[in-house]
Each structure stands twice: as C-alpha cells, then as structure tokens.
mmCIF file of C-alpha atoms in Angstrom:
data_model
loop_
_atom_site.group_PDB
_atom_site.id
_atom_site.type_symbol
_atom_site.label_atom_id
_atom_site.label_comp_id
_atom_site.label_asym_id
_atom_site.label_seq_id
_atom_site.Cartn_x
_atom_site.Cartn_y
_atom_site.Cartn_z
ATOM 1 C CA UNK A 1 32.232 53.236 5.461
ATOM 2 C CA UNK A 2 34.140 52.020 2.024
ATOM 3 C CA UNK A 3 32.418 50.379 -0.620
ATOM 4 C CA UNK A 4 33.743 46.485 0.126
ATOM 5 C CA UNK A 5 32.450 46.968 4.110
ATOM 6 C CA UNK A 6 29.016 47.180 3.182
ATOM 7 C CA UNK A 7 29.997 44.577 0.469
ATOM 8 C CA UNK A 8 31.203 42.054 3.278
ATOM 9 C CA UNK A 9 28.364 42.911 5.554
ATOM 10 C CA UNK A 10 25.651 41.879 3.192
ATOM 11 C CA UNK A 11 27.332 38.586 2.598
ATOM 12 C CA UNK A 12 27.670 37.654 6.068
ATOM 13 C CA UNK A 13 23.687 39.169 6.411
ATOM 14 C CA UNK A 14 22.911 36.441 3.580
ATOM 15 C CA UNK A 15 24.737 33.773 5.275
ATOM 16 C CA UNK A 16 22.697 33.495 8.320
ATOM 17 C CA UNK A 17 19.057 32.361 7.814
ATOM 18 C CA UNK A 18 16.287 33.171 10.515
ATOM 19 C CA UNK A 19 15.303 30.658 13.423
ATOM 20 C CA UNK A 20 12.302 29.992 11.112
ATOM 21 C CA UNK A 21 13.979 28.871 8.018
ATOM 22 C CA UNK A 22 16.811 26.553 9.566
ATOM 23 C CA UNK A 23 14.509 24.996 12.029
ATOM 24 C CA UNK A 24 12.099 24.030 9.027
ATOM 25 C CA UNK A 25 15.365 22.917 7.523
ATOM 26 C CA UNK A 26 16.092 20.916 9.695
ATOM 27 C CA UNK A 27 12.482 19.206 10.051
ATOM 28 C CA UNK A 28 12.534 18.358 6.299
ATOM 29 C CA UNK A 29 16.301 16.997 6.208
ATOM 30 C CA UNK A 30 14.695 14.042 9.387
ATOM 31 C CA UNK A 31 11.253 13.453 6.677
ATOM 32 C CA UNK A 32 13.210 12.754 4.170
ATOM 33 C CA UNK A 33 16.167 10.771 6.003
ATOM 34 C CA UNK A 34 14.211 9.292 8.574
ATOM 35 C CA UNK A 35 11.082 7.882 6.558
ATOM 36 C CA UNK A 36 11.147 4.931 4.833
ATOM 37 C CA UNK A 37 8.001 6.235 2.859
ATOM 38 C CA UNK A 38 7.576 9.986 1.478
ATOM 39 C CA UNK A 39 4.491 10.639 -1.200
ATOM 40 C CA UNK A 40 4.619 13.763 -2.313
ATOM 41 C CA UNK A 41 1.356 15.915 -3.273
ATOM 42 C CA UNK A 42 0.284 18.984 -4.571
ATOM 43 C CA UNK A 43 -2.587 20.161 -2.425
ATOM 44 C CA UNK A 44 -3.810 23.197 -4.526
ATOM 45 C CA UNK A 45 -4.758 25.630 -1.775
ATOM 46 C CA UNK A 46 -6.928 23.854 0.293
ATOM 47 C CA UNK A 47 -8.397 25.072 3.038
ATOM 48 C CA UNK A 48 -7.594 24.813 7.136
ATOM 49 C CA UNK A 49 -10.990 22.703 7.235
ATOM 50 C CA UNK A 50 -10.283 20.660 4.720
ATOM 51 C CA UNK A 51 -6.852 20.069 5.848
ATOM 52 C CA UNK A 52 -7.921 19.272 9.240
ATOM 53 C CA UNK A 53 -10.642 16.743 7.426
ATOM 54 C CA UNK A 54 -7.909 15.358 5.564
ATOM 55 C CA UNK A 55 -6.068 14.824 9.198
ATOM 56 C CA UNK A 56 -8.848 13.235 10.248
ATOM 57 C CA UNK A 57 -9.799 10.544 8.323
ATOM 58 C CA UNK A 58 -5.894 9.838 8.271
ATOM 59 C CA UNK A 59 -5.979 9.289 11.828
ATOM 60 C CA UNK A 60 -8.810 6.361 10.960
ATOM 61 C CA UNK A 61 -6.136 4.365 8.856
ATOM 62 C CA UNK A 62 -4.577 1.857 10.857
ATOM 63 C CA UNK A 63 -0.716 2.267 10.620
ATOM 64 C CA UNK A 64 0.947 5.812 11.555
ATOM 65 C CA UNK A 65 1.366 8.597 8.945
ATOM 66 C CA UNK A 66 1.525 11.931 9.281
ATOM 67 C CA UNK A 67 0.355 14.961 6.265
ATOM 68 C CA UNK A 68 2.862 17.975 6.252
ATOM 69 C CA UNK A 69 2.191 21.089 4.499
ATOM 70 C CA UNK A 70 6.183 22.443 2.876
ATOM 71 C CA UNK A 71 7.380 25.927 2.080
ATOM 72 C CA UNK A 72 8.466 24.532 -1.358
ATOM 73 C CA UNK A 73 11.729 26.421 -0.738
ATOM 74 C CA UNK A 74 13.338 25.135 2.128
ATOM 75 C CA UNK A 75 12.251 21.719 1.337
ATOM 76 C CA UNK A 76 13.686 22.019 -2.503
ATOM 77 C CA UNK A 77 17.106 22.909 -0.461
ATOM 78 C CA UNK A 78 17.002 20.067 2.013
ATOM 79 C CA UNK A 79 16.500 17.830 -0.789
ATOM 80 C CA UNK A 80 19.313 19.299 -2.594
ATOM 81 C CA UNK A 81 21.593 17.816 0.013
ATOM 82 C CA UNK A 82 20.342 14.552 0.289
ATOM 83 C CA UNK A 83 20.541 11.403 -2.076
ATOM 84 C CA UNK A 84 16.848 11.955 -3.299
ATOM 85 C CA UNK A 85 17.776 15.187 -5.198
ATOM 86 C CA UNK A 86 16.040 14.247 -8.395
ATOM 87 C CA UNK A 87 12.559 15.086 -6.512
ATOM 88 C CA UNK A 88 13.433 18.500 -6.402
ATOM 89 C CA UNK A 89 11.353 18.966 -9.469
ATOM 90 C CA UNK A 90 8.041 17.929 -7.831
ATOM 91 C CA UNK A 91 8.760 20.843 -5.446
ATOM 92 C CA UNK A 92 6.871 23.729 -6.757
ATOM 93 C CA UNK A 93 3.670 25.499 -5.523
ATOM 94 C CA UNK A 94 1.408 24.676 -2.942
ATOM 95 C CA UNK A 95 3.268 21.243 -1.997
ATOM 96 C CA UNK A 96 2.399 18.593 1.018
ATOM 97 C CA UNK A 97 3.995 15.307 2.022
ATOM 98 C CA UNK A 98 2.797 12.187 3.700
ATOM 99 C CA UNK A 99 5.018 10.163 5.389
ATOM 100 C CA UNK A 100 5.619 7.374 7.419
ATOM 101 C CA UNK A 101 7.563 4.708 8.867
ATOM 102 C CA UNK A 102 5.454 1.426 8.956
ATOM 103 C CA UNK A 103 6.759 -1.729 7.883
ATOM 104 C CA UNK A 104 4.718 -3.721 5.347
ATOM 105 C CA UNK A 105 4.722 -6.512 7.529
ATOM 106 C CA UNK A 106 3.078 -4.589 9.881
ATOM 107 C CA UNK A 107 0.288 -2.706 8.350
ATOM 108 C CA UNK A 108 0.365 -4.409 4.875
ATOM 109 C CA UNK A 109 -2.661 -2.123 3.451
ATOM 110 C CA UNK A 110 -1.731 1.353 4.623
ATOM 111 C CA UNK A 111 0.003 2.309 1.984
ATOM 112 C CA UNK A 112 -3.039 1.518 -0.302
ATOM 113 C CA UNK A 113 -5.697 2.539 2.146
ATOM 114 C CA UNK A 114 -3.612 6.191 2.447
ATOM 115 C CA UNK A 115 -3.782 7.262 -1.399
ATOM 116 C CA UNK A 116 -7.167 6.331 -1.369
ATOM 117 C CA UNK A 117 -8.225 8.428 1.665
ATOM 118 C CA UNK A 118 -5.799 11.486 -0.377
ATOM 119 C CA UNK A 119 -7.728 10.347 -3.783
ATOM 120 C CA UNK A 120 -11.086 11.511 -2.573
ATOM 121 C CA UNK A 121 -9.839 15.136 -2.410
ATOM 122 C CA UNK A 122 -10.223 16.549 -6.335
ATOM 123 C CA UNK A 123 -7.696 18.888 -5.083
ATOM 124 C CA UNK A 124 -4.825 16.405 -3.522
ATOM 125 C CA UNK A 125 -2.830 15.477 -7.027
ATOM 126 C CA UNK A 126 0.162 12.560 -6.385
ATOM 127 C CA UNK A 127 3.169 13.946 -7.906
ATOM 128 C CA UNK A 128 5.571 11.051 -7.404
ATOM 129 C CA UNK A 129 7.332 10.076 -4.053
ATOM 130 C CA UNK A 130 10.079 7.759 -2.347
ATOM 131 C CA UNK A 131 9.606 3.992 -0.782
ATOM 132 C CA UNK A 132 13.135 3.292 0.799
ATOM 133 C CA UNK A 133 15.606 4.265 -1.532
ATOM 134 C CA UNK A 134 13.727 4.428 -4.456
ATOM 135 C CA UNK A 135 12.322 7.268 -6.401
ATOM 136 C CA UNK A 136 8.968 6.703 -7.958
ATOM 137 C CA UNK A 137 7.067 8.841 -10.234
ATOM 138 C CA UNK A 138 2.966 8.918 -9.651
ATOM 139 C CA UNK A 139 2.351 5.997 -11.699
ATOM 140 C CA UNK A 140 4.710 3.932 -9.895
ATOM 141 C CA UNK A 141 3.533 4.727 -6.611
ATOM 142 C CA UNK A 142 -0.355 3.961 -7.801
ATOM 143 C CA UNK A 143 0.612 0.555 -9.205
ATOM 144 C CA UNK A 144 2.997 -0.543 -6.275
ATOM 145 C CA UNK A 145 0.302 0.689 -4.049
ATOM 146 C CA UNK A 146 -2.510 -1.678 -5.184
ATOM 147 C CA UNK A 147 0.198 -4.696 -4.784
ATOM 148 C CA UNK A 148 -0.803 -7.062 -2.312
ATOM 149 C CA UNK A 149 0.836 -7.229 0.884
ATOM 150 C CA UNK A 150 4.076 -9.255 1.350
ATOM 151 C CA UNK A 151 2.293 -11.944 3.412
ATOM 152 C CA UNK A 152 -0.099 -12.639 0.629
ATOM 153 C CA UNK A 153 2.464 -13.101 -2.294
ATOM 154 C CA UNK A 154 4.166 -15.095 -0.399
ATOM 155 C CA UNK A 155 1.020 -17.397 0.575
ATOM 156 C CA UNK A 156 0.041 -16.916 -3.098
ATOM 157 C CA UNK A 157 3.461 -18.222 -4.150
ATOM 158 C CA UNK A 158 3.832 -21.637 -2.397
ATOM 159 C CA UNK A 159 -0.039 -22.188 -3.287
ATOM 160 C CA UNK A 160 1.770 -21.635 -6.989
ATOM 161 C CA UNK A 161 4.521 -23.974 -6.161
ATOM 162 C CA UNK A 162 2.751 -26.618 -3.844
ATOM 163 C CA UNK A 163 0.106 -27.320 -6.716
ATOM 164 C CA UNK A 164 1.338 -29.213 -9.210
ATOM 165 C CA UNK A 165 2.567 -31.511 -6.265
ATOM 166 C CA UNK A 166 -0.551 -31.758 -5.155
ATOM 167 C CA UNK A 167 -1.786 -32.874 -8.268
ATOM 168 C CA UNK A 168 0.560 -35.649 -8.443
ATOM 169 C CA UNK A 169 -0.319 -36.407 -5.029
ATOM 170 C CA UNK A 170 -4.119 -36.946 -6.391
ATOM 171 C CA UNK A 171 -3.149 -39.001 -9.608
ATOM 172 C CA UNK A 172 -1.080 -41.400 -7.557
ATOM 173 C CA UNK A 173 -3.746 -42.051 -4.770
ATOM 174 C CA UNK A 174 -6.968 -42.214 -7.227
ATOM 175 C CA UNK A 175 -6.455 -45.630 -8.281
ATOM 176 C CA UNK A 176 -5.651 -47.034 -4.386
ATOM 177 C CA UNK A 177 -9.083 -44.961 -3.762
ATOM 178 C CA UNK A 178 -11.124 -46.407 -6.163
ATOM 179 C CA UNK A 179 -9.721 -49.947 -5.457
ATOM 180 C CA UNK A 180 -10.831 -49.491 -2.173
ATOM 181 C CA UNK A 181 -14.603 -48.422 -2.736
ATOM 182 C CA UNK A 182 -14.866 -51.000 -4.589
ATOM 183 C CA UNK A 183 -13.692 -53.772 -1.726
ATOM 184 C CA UNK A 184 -15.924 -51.900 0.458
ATOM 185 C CA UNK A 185 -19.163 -52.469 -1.751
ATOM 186 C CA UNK A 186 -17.811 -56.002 -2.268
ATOM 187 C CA UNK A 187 -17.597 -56.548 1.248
ATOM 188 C CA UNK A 188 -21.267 -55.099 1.749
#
C-alpha cells in the first residue's frame, strides 16, 4: 500500500460521519428552520432530575415548547449553514435550547411565563436567542419578553387614540347636561 492510498482512505474515512452525528444534524438544522422561537441557554451541568423538573413545570405553561439538551458541536455546524450563523458564538459548553412554535396571538404570555419558569434555576443562564428572523442577545430577549401581548397594545392603543375624542365628546355634551338638570328641577 503507497503512501497517497492510505492518504485517500483517511479522507474518504473523514467524510462520512456516524448515524449518530448526521441524524442529530439533521434534528438541529428542523429547530432552527422550523421554529419561529429558539432561546438559547447554558444549563451548567445539571442534573437528569433537575432536567426532568425543568420538563415538568414546562409542561404546566400553557402554549407548547419543548427543552433540548445540544452536543455544542453538531449544533455549532448546523448553524453554520443556516442564516442564523452569528449564534454560533453562544454555542460552547454545556448548551440547551427551548423552542417553540406558538403564535403570540395564541398564547400571548408564554414567552414570558417560559424564562421565568428557566429563571428559577441558578444554573439555567439566557445566552441570547432567535424570534423569527431576528437575532437577539439576552437582554433583548428579557425586555421583549416582559412586552405585553399583541392584543393588549393594540387595546391599549385605540384607548390612546379614542381619548382625546372622548373628551371632546364630554365638553360638547356638559352644557346640554346641565341645561337639562336644571329644567328638570324647574319642572319639579
């Protein structure tokens, strides 16, 4: 066997990844593509129990989510080849990520409700995440997170917009108001 065989057979060896690897590959490419929300937290080597705690009181939030432990390394490469690249920095040690697919609409408080459930834990840390196509860093996702829901800002806008109207509304109708109490206690 020559020197550029064994050459050529390691490349090909290198190449090919194990069932393992490209079916984890795989997994991560449809969380990241297929989630319109991806948080991503360092868990710092908790425990099966408290993992299976964490599930848990997830399952109690109203709206679906799910908590997925990464190997840092295929997940840093399926990022690589999507548009969310720039994350690949948060990748590093003992990483998790929550995702989901609600709609605000939907479940307008989960989003909130979720990083408070992961807050408890000392040992969950937000490291930054993605809402649609949008990277956020961790103090992003804490302030969009305590937003109200879409249905209240809008409410809370045409309360904003239908007031002074309704002030105008008062002004013009005080005087007929008062002209009429005072027929009234004529009349009496």
């Amino acid at each position: 066997m020559s020197l550029t065989t064994v050459a050529t057979h390691t490349k090909k060896a290198k190449d090919k990844h194990p069932p393992r690897r490209s079916y984890l590959y795989n997994q991560y490419g449809s969380l990241i593509n297929n989630n319109r929300v991806l948080f991503v937290f360092q868990h710092n080597n908790l425990t099966v129990k408290e993992f299976t705690h964490l599930r848990q009181e997830l399952s109690l939030v109203q709206g679906p989510c799910k908590l997925t432990v990464l190997l840092s390394s295929v997940f840093g490469s399926a990022l690589d080849n999507t548009i969310f690249s720039n994350m690949a920095p948060l990748i590093s040690g003992p990483t998790c990520v929550l995702t989901t697919n609600a709609s605000d609409e939907e479940y307008p408080d989960l989003l909130k409700n979720i990083v408070q459930v992961l807050n408890k834990n000392k040992k969950m840390i937000l490291l930054g995440g993605k809402i649609d196509t949008m990277l956020l860093t961790q103090e992003n996702v804490t302030s969009i997170v305590q937003l109200p829901g879409l249905q209240q800002l809008r409410a809370e806008l045409l309360g904003t917009i239908e007031q002074p109207a309704r002030q105008i509304l008062g002004v013009l109708e005080s005087p007929a108001k008062q002209l009429h109490s005072v027929l009234d206690r004529r009349i009496e």
